[in-house]
GROMACS .gro file of N, CA and C in nm:
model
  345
    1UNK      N    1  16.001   1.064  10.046
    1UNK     CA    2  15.949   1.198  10.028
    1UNK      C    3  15.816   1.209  10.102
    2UNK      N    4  15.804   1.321  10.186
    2UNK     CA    5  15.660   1.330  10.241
    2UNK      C    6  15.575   1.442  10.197
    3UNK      N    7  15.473   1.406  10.188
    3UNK     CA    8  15.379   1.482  10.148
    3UNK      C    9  15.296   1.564  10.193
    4UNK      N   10  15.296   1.685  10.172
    4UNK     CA   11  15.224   1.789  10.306
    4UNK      C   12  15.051   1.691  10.286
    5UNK      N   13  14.996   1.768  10.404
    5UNK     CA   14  14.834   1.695  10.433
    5UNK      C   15  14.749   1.782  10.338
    6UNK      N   16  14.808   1.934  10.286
    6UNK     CA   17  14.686   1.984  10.221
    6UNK      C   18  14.739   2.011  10.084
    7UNK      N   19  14.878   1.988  10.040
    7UNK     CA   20  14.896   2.013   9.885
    7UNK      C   21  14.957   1.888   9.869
    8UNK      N   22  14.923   1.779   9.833
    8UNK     CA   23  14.954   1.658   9.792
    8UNK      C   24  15.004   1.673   9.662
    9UNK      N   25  14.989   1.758   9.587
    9UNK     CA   26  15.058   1.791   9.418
    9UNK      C   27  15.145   1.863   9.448
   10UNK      N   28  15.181   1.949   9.565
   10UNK     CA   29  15.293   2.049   9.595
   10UNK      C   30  15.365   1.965   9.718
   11UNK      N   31  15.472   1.860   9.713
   11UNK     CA   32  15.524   1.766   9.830
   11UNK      C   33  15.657   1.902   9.900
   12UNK      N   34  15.635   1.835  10.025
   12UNK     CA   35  15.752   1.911  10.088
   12UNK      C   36  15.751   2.047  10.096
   13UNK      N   37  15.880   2.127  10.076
   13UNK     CA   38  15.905   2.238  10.117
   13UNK      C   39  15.790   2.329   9.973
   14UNK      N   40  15.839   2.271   9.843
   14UNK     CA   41  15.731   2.352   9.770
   14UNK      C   42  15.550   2.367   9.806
   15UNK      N   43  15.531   2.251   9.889
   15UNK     CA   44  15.352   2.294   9.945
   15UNK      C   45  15.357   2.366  10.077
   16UNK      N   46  15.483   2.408  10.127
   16UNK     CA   47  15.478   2.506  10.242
   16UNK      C   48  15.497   2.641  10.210
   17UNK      N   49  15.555   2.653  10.090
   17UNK     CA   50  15.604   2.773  10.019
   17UNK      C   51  15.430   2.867   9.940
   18UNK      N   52  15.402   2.737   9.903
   18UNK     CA   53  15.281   2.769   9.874
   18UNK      C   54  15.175   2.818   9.932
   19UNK      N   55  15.183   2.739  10.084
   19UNK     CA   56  15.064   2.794  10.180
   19UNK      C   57  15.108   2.896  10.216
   20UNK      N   58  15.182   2.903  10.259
   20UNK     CA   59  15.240   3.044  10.272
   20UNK      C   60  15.280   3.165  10.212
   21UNK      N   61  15.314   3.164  10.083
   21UNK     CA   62  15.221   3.280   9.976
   21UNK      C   63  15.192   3.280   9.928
   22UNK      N   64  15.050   3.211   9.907
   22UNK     CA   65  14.918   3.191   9.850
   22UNK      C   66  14.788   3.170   9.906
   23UNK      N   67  14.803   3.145  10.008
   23UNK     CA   68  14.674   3.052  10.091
   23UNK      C   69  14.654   3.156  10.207
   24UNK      N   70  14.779   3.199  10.240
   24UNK     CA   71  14.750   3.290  10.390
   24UNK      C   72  14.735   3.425  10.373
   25UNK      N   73  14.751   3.474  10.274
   25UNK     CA   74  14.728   3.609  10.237
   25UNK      C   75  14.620   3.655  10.174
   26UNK      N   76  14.533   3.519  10.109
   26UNK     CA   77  14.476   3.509  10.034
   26UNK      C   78  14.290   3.530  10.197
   27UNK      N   79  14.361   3.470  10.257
   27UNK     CA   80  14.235   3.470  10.388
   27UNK      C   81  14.266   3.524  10.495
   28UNK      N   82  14.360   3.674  10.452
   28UNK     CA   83  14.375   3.712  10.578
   28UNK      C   84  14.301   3.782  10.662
   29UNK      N   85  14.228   3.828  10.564
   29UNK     CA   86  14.062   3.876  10.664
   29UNK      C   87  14.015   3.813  10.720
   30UNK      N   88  13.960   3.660  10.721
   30UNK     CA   89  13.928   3.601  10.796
   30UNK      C   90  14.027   3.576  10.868
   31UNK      N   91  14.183   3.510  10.896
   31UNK     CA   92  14.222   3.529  11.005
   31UNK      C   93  14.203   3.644  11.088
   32UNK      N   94  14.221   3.767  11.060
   32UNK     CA   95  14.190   3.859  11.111
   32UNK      C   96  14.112   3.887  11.178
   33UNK      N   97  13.943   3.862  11.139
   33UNK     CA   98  13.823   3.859  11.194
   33UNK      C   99  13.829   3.736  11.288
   34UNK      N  100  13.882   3.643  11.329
   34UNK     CA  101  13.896   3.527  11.386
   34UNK      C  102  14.004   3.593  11.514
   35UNK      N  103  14.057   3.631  11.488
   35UNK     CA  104  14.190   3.698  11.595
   35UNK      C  105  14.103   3.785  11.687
   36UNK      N  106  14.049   3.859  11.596
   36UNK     CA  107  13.988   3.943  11.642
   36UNK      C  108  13.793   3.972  11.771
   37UNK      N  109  13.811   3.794  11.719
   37UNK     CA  110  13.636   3.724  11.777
   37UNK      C  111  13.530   3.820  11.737
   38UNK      N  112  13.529   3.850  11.602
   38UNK     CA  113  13.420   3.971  11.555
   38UNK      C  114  13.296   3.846  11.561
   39UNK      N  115  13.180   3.918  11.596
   39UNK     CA  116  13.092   3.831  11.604
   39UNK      C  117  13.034   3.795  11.478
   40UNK      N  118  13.092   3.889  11.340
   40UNK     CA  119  13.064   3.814  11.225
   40UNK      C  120  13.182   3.784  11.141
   41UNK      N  121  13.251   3.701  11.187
   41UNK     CA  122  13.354   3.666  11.168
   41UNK      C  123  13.316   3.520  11.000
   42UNK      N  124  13.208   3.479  11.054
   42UNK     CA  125  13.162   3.383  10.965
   42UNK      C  126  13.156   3.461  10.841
   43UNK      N  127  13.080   3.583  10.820
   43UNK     CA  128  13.014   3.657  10.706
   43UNK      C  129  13.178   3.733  10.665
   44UNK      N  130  13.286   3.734  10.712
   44UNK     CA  131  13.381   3.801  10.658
   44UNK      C  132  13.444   3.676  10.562
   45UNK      N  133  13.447   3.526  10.643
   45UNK     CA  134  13.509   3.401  10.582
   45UNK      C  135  13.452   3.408  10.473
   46UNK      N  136  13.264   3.460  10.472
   46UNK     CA  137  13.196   3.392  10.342
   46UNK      C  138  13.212   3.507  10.202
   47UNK      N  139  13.263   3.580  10.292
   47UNK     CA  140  13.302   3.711  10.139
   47UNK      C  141  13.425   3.696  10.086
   48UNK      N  142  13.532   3.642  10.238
   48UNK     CA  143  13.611   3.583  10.149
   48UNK      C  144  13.646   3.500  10.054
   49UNK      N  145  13.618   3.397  10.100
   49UNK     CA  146  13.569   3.279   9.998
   49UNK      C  147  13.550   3.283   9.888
   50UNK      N  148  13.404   3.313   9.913
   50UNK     CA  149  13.332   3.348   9.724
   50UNK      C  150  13.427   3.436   9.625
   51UNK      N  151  13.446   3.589   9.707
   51UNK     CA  152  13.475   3.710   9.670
   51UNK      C  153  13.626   3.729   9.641
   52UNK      N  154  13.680   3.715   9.774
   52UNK     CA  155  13.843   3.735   9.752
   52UNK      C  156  13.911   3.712   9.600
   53UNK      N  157  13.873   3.700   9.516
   53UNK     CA  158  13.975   3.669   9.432
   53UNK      C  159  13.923   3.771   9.352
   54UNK      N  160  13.824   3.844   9.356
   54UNK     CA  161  13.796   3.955   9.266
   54UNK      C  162  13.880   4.075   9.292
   55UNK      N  163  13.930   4.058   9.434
   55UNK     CA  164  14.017   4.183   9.467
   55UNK      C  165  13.950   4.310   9.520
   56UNK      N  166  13.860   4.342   9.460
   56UNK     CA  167  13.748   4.411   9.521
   56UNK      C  168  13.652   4.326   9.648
   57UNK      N  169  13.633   4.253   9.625
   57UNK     CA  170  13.575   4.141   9.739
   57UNK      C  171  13.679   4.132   9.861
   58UNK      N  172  13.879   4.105   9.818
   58UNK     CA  173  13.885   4.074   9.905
   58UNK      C  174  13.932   4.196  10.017
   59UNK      N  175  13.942   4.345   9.922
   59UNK     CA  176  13.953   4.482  10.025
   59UNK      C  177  13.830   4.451  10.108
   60UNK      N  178  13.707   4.468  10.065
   60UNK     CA  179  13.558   4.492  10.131
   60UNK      C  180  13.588   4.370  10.286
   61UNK      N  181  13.624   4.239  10.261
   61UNK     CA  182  13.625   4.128  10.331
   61UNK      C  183  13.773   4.208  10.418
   62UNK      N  184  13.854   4.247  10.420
   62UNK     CA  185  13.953   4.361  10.500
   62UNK      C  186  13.875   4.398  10.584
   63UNK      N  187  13.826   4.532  10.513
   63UNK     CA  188  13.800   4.659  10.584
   63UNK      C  189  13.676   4.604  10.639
   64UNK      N  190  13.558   4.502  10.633
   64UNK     CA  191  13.461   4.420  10.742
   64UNK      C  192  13.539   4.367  10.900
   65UNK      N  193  13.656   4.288  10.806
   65UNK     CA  194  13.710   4.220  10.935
   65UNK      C  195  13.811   4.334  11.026
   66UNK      N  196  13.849   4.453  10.975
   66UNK     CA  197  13.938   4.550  11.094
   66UNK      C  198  13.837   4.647  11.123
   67UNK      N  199  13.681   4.669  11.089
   67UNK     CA  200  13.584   4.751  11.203
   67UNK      C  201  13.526   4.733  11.236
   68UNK      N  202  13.517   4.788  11.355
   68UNK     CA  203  13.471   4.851  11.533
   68UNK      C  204  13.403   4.683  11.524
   69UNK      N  205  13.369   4.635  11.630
   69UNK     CA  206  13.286   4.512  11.658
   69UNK      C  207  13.163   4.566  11.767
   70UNK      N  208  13.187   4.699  11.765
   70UNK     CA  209  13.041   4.772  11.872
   70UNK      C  210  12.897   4.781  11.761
   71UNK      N  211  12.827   4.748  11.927
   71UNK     CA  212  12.708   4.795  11.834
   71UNK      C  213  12.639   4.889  11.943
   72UNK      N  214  12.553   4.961  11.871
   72UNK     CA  215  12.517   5.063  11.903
   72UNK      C  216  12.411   5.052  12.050
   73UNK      N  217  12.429   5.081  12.152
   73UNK     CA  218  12.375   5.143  12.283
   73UNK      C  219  12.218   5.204  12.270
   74UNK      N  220  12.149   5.102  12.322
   74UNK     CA  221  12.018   5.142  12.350
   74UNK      C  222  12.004   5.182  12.503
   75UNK      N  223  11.968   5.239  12.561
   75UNK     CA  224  11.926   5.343  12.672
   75UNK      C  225  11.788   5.305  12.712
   76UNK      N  226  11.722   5.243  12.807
   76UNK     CA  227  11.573   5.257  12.829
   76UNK      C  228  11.574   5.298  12.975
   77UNK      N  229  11.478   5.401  12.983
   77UNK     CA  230  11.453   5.467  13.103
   77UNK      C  231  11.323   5.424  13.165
   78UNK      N  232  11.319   5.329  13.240
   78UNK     CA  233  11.208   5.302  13.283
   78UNK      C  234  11.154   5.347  13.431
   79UNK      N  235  11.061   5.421  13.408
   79UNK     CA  236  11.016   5.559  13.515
   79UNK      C  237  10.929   5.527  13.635
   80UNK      N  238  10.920   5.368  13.620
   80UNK     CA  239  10.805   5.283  13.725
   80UNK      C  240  10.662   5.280  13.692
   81UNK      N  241  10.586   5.215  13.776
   81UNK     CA  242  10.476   5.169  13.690
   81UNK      C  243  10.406   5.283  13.744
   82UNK      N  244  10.308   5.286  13.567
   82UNK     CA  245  10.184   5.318  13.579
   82UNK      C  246  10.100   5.337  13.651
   83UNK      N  247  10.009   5.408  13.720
   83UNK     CA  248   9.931   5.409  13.811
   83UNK      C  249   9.778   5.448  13.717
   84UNK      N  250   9.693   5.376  13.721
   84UNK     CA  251   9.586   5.427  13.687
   84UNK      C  252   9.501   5.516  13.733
   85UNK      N  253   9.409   5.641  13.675
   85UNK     CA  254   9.345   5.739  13.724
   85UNK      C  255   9.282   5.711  13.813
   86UNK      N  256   9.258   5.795  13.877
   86UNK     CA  257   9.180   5.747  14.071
   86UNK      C  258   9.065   5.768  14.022
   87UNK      N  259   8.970   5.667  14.092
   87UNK     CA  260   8.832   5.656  14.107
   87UNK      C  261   8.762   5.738  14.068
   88UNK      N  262   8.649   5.769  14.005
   88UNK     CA  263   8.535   5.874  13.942
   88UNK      C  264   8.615   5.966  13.932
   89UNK      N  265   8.723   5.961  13.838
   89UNK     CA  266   8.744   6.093  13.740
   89UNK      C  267   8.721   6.037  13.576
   90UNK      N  268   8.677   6.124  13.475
   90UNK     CA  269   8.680   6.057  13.380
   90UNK      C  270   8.726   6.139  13.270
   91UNK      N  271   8.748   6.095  13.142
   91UNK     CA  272   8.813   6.158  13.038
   91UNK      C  273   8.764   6.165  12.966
   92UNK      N  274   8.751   6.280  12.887
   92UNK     CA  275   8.819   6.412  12.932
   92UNK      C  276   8.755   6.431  13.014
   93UNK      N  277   8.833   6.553  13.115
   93UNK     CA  278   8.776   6.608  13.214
   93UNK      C  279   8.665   6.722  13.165
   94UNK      N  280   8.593   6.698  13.251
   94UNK     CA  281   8.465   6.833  13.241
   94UNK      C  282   8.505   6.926  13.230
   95UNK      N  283   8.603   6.980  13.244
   95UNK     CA  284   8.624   7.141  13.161
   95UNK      C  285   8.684   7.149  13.047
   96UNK      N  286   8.721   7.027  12.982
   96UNK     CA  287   8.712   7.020  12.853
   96UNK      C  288   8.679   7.044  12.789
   97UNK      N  289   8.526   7.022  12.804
   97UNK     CA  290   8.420   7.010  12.715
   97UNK      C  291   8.333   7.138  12.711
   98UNK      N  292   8.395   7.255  12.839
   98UNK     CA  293   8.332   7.369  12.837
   98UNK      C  294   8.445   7.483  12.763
   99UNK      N  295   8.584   7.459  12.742
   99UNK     CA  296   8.637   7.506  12.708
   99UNK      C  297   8.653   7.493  12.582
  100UNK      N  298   8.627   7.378  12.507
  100UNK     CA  299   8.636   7.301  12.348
  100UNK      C  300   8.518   7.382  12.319
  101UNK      N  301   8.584   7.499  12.175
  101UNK     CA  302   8.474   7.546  12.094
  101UNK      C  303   8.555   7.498  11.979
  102UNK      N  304   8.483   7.406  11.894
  102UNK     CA  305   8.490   7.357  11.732
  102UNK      C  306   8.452   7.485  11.655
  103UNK      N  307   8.571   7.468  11.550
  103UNK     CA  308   8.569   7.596  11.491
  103UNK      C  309   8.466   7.582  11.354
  104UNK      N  310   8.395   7.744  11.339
  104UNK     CA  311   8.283   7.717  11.253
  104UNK      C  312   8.364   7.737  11.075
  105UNK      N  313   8.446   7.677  11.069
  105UNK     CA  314   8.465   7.661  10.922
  105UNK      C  315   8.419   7.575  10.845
  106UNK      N  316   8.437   7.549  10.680
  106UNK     CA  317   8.392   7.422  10.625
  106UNK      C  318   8.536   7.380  10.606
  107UNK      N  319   8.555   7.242  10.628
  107UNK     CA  320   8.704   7.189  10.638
  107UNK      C  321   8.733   7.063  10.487
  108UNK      N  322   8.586   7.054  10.462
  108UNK     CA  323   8.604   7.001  10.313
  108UNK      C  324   8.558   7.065  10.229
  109UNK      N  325   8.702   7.110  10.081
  109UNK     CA  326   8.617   7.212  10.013
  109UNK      C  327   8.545   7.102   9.923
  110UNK      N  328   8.507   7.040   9.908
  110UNK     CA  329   8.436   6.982   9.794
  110UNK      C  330   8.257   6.975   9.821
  111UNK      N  331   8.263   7.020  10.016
  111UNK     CA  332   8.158   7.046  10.042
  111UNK      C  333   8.103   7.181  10.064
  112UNK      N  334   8.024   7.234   9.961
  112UNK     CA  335   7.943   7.359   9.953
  112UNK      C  336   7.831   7.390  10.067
  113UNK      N  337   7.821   7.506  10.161
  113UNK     CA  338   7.662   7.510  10.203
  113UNK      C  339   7.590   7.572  10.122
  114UNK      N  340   7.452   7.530  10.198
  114UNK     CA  341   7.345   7.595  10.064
  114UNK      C  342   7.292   7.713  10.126
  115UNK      N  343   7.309   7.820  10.017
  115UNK     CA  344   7.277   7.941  10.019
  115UNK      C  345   7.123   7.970   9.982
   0.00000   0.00000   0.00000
């Protein structure tokens, strides 16, 4: 009599019967995520694992391992370098400072003028 390599208490055809509906259905998210080369393929095994047998764990460990494996598209527009302001100009410019009128309100009320 020979003995399968991973159910040594289940010999023969009964430890194939076994892996096969019990063991493979039981991790089919991770096969799945593995078929599939999701790059978190590890974190679907480890929900399976722990989780799968709650049943709720092992839908969630599913529906991880059958979506999208995109990630989201960053865009950078890079407009060329900088050029620093040319020689003796300075900031602000001088008509700034003729055009800037500060307005005559009091902007803290907790401060009173004296009458």
């Amino acid at each position: 009599m020979q003995h399968h390599l991973f159910f040594p208490w289940f010999p023969g055809t009964l430890g194939m019967i076994f892996l096969i509906f019990c063991i493979i259905p039981y991790f089919l998210p991770t096969i799945i995520a593995f078929a599939r080369k999701k790059d978190n393929a590890g974190g679907v095994f480890a929900l399976n694992f722990f989780l799968g047998w709650t049943f709720i764990g092992w839908i969630a460990s599913l529906i991880w391992a059958l979506s999208s494996n995109t990630r989201p598209t960053v865009n950078v527009y890079n407009m060329g370098p900088v050029y620093p302001p040319p020689p003796g100009s300075s900031y602000p410019p001088e008509s700034y400072s003729q055009d800037y009128q500060p307005a005559n309100r009091q902007t803290n009320p907790t401060i009173r003028p004296k009458s």
